XYZ file of C-alpha atoms in Angstrom:
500
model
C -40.227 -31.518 -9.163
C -43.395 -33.157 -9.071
C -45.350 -35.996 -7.527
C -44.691 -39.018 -9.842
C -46.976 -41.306 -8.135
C -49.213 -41.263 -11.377
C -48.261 -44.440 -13.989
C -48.211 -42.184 -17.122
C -47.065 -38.900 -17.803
C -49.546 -37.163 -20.824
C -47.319 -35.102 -22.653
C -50.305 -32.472 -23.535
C -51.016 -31.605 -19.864
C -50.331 -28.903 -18.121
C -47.916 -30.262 -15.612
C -46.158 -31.946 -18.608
C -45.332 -28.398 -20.174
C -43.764 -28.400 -23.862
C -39.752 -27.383 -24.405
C -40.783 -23.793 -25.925
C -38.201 -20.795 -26.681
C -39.606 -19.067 -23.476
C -38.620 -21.716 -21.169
C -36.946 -24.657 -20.177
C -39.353 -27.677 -19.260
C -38.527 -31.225 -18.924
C -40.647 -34.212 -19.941
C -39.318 -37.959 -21.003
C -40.426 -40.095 -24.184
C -39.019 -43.425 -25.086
C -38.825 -44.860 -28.576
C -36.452 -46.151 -31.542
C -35.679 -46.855 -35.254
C -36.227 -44.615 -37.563
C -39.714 -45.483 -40.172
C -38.887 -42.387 -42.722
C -36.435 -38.956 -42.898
C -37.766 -36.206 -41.931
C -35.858 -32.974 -43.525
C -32.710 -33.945 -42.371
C -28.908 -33.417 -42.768
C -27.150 -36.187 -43.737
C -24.099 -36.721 -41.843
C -22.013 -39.934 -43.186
C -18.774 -38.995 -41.303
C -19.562 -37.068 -38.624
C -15.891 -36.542 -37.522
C -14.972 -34.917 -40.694
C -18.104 -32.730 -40.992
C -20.644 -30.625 -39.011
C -23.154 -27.844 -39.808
C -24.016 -24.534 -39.608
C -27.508 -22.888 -38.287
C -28.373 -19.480 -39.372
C -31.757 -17.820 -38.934
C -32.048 -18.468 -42.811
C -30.499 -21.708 -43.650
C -28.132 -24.570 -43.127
C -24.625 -25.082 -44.637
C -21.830 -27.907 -44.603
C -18.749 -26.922 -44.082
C -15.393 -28.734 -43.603
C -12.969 -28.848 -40.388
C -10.153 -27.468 -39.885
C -7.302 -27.804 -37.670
C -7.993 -23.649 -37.287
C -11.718 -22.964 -37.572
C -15.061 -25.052 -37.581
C -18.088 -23.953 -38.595
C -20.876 -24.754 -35.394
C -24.829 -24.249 -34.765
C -25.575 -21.044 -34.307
C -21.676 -19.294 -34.679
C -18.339 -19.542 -36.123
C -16.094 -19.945 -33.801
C -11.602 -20.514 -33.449
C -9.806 -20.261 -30.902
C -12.460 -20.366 -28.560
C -13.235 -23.563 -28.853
C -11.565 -25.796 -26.099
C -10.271 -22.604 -24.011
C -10.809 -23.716 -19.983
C -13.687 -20.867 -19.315
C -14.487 -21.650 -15.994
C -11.050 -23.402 -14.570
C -12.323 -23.824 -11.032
C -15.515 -26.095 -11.327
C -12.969 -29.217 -12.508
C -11.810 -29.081 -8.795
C -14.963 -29.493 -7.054
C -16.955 -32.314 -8.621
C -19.184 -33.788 -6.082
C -18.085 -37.224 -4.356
C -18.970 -39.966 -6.361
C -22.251 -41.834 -5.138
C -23.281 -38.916 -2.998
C -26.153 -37.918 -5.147
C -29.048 -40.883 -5.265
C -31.491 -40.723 -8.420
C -34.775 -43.165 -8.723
C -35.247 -44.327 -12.053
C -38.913 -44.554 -12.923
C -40.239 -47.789 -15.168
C -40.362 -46.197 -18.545
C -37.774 -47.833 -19.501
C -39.111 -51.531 -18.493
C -41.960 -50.648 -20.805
C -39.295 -49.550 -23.672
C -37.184 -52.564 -23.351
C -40.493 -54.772 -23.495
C -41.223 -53.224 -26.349
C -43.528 -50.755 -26.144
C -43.348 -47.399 -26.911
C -46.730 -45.597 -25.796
C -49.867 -44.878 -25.827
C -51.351 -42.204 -28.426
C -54.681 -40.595 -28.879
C -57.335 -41.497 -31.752
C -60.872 -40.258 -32.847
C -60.680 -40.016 -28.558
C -59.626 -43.502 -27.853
C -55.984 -44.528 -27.077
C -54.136 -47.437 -28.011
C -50.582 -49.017 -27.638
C -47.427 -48.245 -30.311
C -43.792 -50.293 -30.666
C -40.960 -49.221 -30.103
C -40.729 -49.084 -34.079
C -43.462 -47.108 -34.289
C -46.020 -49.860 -35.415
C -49.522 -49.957 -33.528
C -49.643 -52.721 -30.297
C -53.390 -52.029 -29.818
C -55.497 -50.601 -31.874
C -57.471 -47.198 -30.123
C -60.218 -48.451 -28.459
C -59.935 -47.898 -24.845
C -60.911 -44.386 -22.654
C -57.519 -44.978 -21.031
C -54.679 -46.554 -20.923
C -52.194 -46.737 -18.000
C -48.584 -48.554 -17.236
C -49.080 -51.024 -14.485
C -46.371 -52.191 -12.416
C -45.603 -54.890 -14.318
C -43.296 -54.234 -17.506
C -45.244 -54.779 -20.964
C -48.999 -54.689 -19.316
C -51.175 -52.030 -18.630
C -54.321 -51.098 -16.835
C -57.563 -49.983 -19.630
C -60.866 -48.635 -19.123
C -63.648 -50.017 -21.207
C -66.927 -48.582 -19.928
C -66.784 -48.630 -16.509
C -64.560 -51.989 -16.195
C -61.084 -52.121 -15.339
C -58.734 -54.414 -17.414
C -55.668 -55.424 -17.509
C -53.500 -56.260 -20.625
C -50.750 -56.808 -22.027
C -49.114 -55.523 -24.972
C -50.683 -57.743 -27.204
C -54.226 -56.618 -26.052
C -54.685 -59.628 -24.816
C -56.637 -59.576 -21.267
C -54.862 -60.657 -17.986
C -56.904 -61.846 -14.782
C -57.175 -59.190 -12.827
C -55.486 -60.206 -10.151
C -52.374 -61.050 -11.443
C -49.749 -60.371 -9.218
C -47.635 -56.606 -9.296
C -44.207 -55.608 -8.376
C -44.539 -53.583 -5.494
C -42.895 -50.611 -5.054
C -42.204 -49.103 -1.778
C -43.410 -45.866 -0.393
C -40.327 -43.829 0.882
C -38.033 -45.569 2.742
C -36.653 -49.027 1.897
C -37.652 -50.409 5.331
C -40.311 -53.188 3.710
C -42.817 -51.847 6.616
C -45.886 -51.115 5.348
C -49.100 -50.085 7.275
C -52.571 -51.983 7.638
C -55.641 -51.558 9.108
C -57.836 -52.925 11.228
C -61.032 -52.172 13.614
C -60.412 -48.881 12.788
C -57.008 -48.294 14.292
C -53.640 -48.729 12.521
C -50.547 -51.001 13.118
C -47.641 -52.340 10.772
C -46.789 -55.528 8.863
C -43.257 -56.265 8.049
C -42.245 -57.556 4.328
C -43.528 -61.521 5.155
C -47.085 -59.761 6.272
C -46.388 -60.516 9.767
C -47.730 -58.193 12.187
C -45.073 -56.199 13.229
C -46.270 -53.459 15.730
C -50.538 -54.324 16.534
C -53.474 -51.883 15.511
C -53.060 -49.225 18.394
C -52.586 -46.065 16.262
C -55.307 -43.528 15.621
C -53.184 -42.332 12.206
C -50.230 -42.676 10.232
C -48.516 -39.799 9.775
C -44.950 -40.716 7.510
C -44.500 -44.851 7.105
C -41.317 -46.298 8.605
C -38.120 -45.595 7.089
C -34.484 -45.784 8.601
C -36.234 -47.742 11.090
C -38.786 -44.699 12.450
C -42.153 -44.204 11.502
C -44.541 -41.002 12.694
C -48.070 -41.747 14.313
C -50.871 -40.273 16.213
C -50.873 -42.793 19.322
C -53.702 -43.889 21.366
C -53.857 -40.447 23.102
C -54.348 -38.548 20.212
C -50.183 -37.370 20.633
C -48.225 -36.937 17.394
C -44.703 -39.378 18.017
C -42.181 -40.913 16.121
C -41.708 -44.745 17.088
C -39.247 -47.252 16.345
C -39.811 -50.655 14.768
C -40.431 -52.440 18.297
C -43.158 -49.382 19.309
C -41.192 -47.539 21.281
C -41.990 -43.671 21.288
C -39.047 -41.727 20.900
C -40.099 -38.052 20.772
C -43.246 -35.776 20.150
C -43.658 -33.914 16.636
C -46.133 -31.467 16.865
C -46.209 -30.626 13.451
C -48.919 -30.291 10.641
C -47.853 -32.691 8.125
C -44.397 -35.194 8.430
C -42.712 -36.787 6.020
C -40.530 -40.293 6.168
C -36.569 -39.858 7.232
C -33.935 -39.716 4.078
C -30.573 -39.532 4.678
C -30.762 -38.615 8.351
C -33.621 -35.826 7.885
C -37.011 -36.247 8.067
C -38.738 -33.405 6.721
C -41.979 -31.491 8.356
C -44.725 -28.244 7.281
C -46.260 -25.859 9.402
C -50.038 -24.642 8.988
C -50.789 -27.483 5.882
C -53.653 -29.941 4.689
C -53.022 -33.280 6.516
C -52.862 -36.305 4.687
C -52.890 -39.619 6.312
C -49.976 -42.539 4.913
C -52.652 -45.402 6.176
C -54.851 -44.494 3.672
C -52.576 -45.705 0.741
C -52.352 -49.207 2.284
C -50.670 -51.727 0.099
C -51.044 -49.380 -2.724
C -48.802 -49.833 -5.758
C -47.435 -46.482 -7.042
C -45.824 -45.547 -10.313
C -42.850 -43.639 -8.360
C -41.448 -42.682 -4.911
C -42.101 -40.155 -2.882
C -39.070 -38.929 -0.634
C -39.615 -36.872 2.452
C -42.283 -34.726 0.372
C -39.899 -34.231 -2.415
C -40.038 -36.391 -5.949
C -35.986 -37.327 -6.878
C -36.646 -38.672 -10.391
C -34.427 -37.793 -13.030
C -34.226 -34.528 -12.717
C -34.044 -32.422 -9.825
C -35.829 -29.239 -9.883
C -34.867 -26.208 -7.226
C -37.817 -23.804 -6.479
C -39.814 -22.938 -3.643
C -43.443 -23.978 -3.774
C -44.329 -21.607 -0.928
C -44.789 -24.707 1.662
C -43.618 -23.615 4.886
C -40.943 -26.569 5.698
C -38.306 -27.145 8.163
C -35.816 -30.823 8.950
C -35.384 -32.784 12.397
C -33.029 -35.172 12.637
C -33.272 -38.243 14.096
C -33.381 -37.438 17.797
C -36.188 -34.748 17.096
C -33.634 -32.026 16.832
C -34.690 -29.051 14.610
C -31.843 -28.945 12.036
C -33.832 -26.263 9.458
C -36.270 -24.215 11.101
C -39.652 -23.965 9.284
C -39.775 -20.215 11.201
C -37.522 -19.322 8.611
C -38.868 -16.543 5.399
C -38.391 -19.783 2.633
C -37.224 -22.981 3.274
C -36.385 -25.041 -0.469
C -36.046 -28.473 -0.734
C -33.310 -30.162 0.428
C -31.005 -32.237 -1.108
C -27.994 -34.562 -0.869
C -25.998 -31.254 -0.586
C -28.297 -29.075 1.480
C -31.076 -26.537 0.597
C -31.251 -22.826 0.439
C -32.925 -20.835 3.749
C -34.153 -17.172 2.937
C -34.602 -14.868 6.209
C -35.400 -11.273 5.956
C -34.596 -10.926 2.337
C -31.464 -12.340 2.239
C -30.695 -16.292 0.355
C -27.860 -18.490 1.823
C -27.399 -21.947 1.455
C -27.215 -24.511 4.807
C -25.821 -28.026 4.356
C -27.519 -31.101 5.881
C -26.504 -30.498 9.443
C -27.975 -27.044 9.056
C -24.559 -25.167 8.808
C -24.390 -22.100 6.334
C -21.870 -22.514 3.417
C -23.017 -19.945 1.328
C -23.382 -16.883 3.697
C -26.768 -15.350 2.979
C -26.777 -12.267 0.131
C -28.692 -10.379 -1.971
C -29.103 -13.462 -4.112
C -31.808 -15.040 -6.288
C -31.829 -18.576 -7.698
C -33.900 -20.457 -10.363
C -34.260 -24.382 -11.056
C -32.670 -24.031 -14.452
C -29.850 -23.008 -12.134
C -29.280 -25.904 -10.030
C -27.200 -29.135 -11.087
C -27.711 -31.325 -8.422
C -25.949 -34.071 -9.541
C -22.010 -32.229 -9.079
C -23.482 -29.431 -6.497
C -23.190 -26.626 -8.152
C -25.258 -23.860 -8.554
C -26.153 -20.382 -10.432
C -26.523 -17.186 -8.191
C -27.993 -13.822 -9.243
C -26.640 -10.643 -7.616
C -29.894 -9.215 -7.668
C -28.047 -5.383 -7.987
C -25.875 -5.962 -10.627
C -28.167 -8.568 -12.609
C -25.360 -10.809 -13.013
C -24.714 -14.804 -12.683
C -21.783 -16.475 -10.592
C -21.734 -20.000 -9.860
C -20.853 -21.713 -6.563
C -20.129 -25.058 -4.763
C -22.668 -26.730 -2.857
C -20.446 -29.126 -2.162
C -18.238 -26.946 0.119
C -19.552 -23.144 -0.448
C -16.831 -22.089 -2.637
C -17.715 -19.693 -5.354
C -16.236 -20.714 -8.739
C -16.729 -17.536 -10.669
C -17.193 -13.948 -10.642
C -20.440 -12.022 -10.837
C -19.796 -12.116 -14.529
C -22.548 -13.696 -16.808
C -25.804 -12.677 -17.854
C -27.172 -16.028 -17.679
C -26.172 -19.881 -16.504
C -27.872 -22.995 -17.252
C -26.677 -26.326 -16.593
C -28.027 -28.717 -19.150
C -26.511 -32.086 -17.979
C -24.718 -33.257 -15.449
C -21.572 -32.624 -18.271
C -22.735 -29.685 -20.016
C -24.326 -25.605 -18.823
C -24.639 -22.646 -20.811
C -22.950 -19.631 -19.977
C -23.721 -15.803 -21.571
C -21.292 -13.306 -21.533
C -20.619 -10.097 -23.940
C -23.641 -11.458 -26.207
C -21.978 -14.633 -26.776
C -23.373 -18.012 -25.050
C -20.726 -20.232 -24.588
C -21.602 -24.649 -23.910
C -19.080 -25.577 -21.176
C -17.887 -28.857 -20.683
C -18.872 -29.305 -17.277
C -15.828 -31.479 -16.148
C -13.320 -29.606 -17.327
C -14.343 -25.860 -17.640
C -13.921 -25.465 -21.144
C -16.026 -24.309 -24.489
C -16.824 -26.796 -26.531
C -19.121 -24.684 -28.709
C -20.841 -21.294 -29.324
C -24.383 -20.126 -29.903
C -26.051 -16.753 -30.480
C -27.030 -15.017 -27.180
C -31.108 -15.636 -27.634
C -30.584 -19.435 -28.877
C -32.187 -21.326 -26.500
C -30.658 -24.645 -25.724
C -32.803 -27.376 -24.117
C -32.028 -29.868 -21.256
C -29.514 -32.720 -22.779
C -30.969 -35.850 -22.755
C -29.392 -38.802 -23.578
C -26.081 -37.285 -25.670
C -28.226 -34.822 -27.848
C -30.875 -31.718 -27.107
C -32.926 -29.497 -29.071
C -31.330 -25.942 -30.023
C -33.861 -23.203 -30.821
C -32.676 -20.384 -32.784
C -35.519 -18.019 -34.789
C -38.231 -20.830 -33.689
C -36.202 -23.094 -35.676
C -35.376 -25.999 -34.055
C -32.259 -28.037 -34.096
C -30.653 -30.916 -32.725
C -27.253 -31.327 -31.649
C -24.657 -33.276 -29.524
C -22.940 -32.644 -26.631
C -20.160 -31.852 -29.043
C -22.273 -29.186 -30.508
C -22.221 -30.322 -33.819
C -26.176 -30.106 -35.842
C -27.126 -33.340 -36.928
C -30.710 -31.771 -38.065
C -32.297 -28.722 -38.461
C -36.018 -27.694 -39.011
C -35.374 -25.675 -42.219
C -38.948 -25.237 -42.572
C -40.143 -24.053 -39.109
C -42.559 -26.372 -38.752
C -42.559 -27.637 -35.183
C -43.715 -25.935 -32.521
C -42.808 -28.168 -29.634
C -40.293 -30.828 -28.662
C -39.454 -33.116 -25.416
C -36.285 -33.941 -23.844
C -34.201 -37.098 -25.563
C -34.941 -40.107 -23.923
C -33.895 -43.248 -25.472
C -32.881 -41.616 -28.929
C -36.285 -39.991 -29.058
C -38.191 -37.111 -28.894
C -41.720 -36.598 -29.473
C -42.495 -33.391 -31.791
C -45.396 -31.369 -32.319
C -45.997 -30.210 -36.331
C -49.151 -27.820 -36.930
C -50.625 -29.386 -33.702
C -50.731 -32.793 -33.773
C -47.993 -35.363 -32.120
C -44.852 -37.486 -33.632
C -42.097 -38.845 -32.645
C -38.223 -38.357 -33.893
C -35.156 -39.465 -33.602
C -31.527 -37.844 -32.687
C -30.808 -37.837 -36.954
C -34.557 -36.036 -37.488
C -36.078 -39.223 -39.093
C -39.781 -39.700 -37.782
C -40.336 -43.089 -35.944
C -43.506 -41.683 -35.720
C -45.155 -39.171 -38.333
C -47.254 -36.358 -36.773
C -50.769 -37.625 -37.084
C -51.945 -38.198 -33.538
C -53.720 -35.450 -30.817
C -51.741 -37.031 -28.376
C -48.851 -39.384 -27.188
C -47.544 -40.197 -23.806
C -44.975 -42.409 -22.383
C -45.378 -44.862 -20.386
């Protein structure tokens, strides 16, 4: 989805775009305990009772062995009816898909929540809300160290902790590795490059004019002596020529190479301590997302072996499943030994239609205008060309619209667990609960679909994925933060938070 390699994610940017009724967009907070109710629902049993959303206001009604009463639509016998039968029979292998977790949560369980924006200076706030560090710094960033954090006081450089109080400078950081898991990292020295293994003994000398992807699975890529682009092994060894414009470390088997792009060189970050980890070009954080970003890409294996051809129209991203390869107008899907399993067709795909955690995905017939979603895993499609829309939500949970009705699926099991008007727009799950937007109301919900808040008012305007039991909310433009009942941990009084 993105490059993570940055130690704080600013919630106001542009690259950190805001959950809106037009789109789906993800973007994590941390945070707990509630400071004061917000207008909220009370719901003391929440087995016995669950709410209505209408465009006009909210209701409680009682269950029923017959009907219940759920956000956004009343629904009967719908509710638990196996929709979509096939997709509990092909659930991805457990294990196969890996996810990097970034270090928000080390801050979280240390305490802090993070940083917000006053009179232009930023400061530190608990994880009950309470103010660490009072604004008085031009920045603040997470270093890689739980609980301290880099600041910028004129044109100094200090580190803290989440006190305030200053740290020497040099105090040592976790390290975090830069692709591959090989503990190989480059140096430099009389202007040539070699490598140092994880004791900082020289491993392979200074004979390189350039780094070109640092070892991982025990291969590296380099511009040798010559001026030759190779790939080497960990006792120098040149194993085959990759005349390509920019190369990527080996994941899985695949190492993953562009065609006619700006060169970057790995020996530049030497020793460098990044926030996240960069994977053969492509960012697996928490959430996957499938697009193409117009990069002309292509995989080798590891003899050399073109497995994806970067000749091809698009090339996406690849994944633990495989990636999607358009040629001449026409979208199929190859697995990782480059073998089609969806045959190519008049197809389009979006990343709200990818769940990359069970390998499945959304396709568009792009005649009809209609959804059907297939297997990754092995090809097979699971549905008809019947929906107007899918989105998967979780890893448990899409959205399916049919006849003007949008139906949330269970995602193990195929069946509705609730039912929503057909322009509601339901957010990314994250934790157990999401945001529902009906009217530019905003609600939040379970994964059993049951409201356990509602904006009555329609005063916020933008929301964040659950992370931790918390959202942050913007209210007549300034930032808060809330939890999964509605009650602000944070009240809506700063230009800015971000998590750290």
């Amino acid at each position: 989805m993105i490059d993570e390699s940055m130690d704080t994610e600013q919630m106001k940017q542009p690259e950190q775009p805001w959950l809106s009724a037009a789109a789906l967009s993800v973007a994590v907070t941390i945070g707990v305990q509630a400071e004061e109710p917000a207008h909220i629902y009370e719901h003391t049993h929440r087995e016995e009772a669950s709410t209505t959303v209408t465009t006009s206001q909210t209701t409680s009604v009682e269950k029923t062995k017959s009907t219940e009463k759920r956000a956004g639509a009343s629904v009967n016998s719908g509710i638990g009816e196996i929709f979509i039968p096939k997709i509990r029979d092909h659930r991805a292998p457990s294990g196969l898909t890996g996810k990097i977790h970034g270090r928000y949560d080390e801050n979280y369980r240390a305490g802090v929540l993070g940083t917000f924006k006053d009179n232009g200076k930023y400061g530190l706030l608990g994880t009950d809300g309470t103010v660490l560090v009072q604004p008085q710094y031009k920045e603040i960033t997470a270093a890689a160290n739980a609980g301290q954090f880099w600041t910028k006081e004129k044109k100094n450089r200090i580190l803290i902790d989440k006190t305030g109080r200053i740290l020497p400078s040099d105090t040592p950081q976790k390290k975090v590795h830069i692709d591959g898991d090989d503990g190989i990292r480059p140096f430099h020295e009389n202007g040539k490059y070699g490598f140092k293994d994880s004791n900082d003994k020289i491993l392979l000398p200074p004979v390189y004019k350039e780094v070109l992807a640092p070892f991982s699975e025990g291969i590296a890529f380099v511009r040798n002596g010559k001026g030759t682009k190779v790939a080497v092994d960990t006792t120098g060894r040149e194993l085959f020529d990759v005349p390509y414009d920019e190369l990527f470390a080996y994941r899985k088997g695949l190492a993953e190479y562009h065609r006619a792009v700006h060169k970057f060189n790995w020996g530049g970050v030497l020793g460098v301590v990044l926030g996240g980890v960069i994977d053969h070009g492509t960012y697996y954080g928490p959430e996957l997302s499938l697009s193409y970003d117009g990069i002309k890409r292509g995989y080798i294996d590891r003899t050399g072996a073109i497995v994806i051809d970067s000749k091809n129209d698009e090339v996406w991203p690849i994944s633990d499943f495989g990636t999607f390869v358009k040629n001449k107008g026409k979208l199929g899907y190859v697995n990782r030994q480059g073998r089609y399993i969806i045959a190519p067709g008049n197809y389009d795909v979006s990343k709200e239609s990818w769940d990359d955690i069970n390998g499945n995905v959304a396709l568009k017939d792009k005649e009809t205008g209609k959804y059907a979603i297939f297997s990754v895993v092995d090809g097979v499609q699971l549905t008809d060309f019947a929906y107007d829309n899918v989105t998967f939500l979780s890893a448990d949970r899409l959205s399916v619209t049919k006849n003007k009705v949008q139906y949330l699926i269970d995602g193990t099991t195929g069946a509705i667990v609730a039912t929503f008007p057909e322009k509601a727009v339901i957010y990314v799950f994250g934790d157990e609960y999401t945001w529902v937007n009906v009217d530019k109301k905003y609600s939040i919900i379970d994964k059993a679909g049951r409201v356990l808040y509602t904006d009555t008012q329609g005063d916020i305007s933008g929301v964040t994925l659950f992370n931790n039991g918390l959202s942050i909310v913007k209210v007549n433009g300034l930032y808060g933060v809330m939890d999964v009942r509605g009650a602000w941990v944070v009240k809506p009084r700063y230009k800015e938070i971000t998590r750290l």
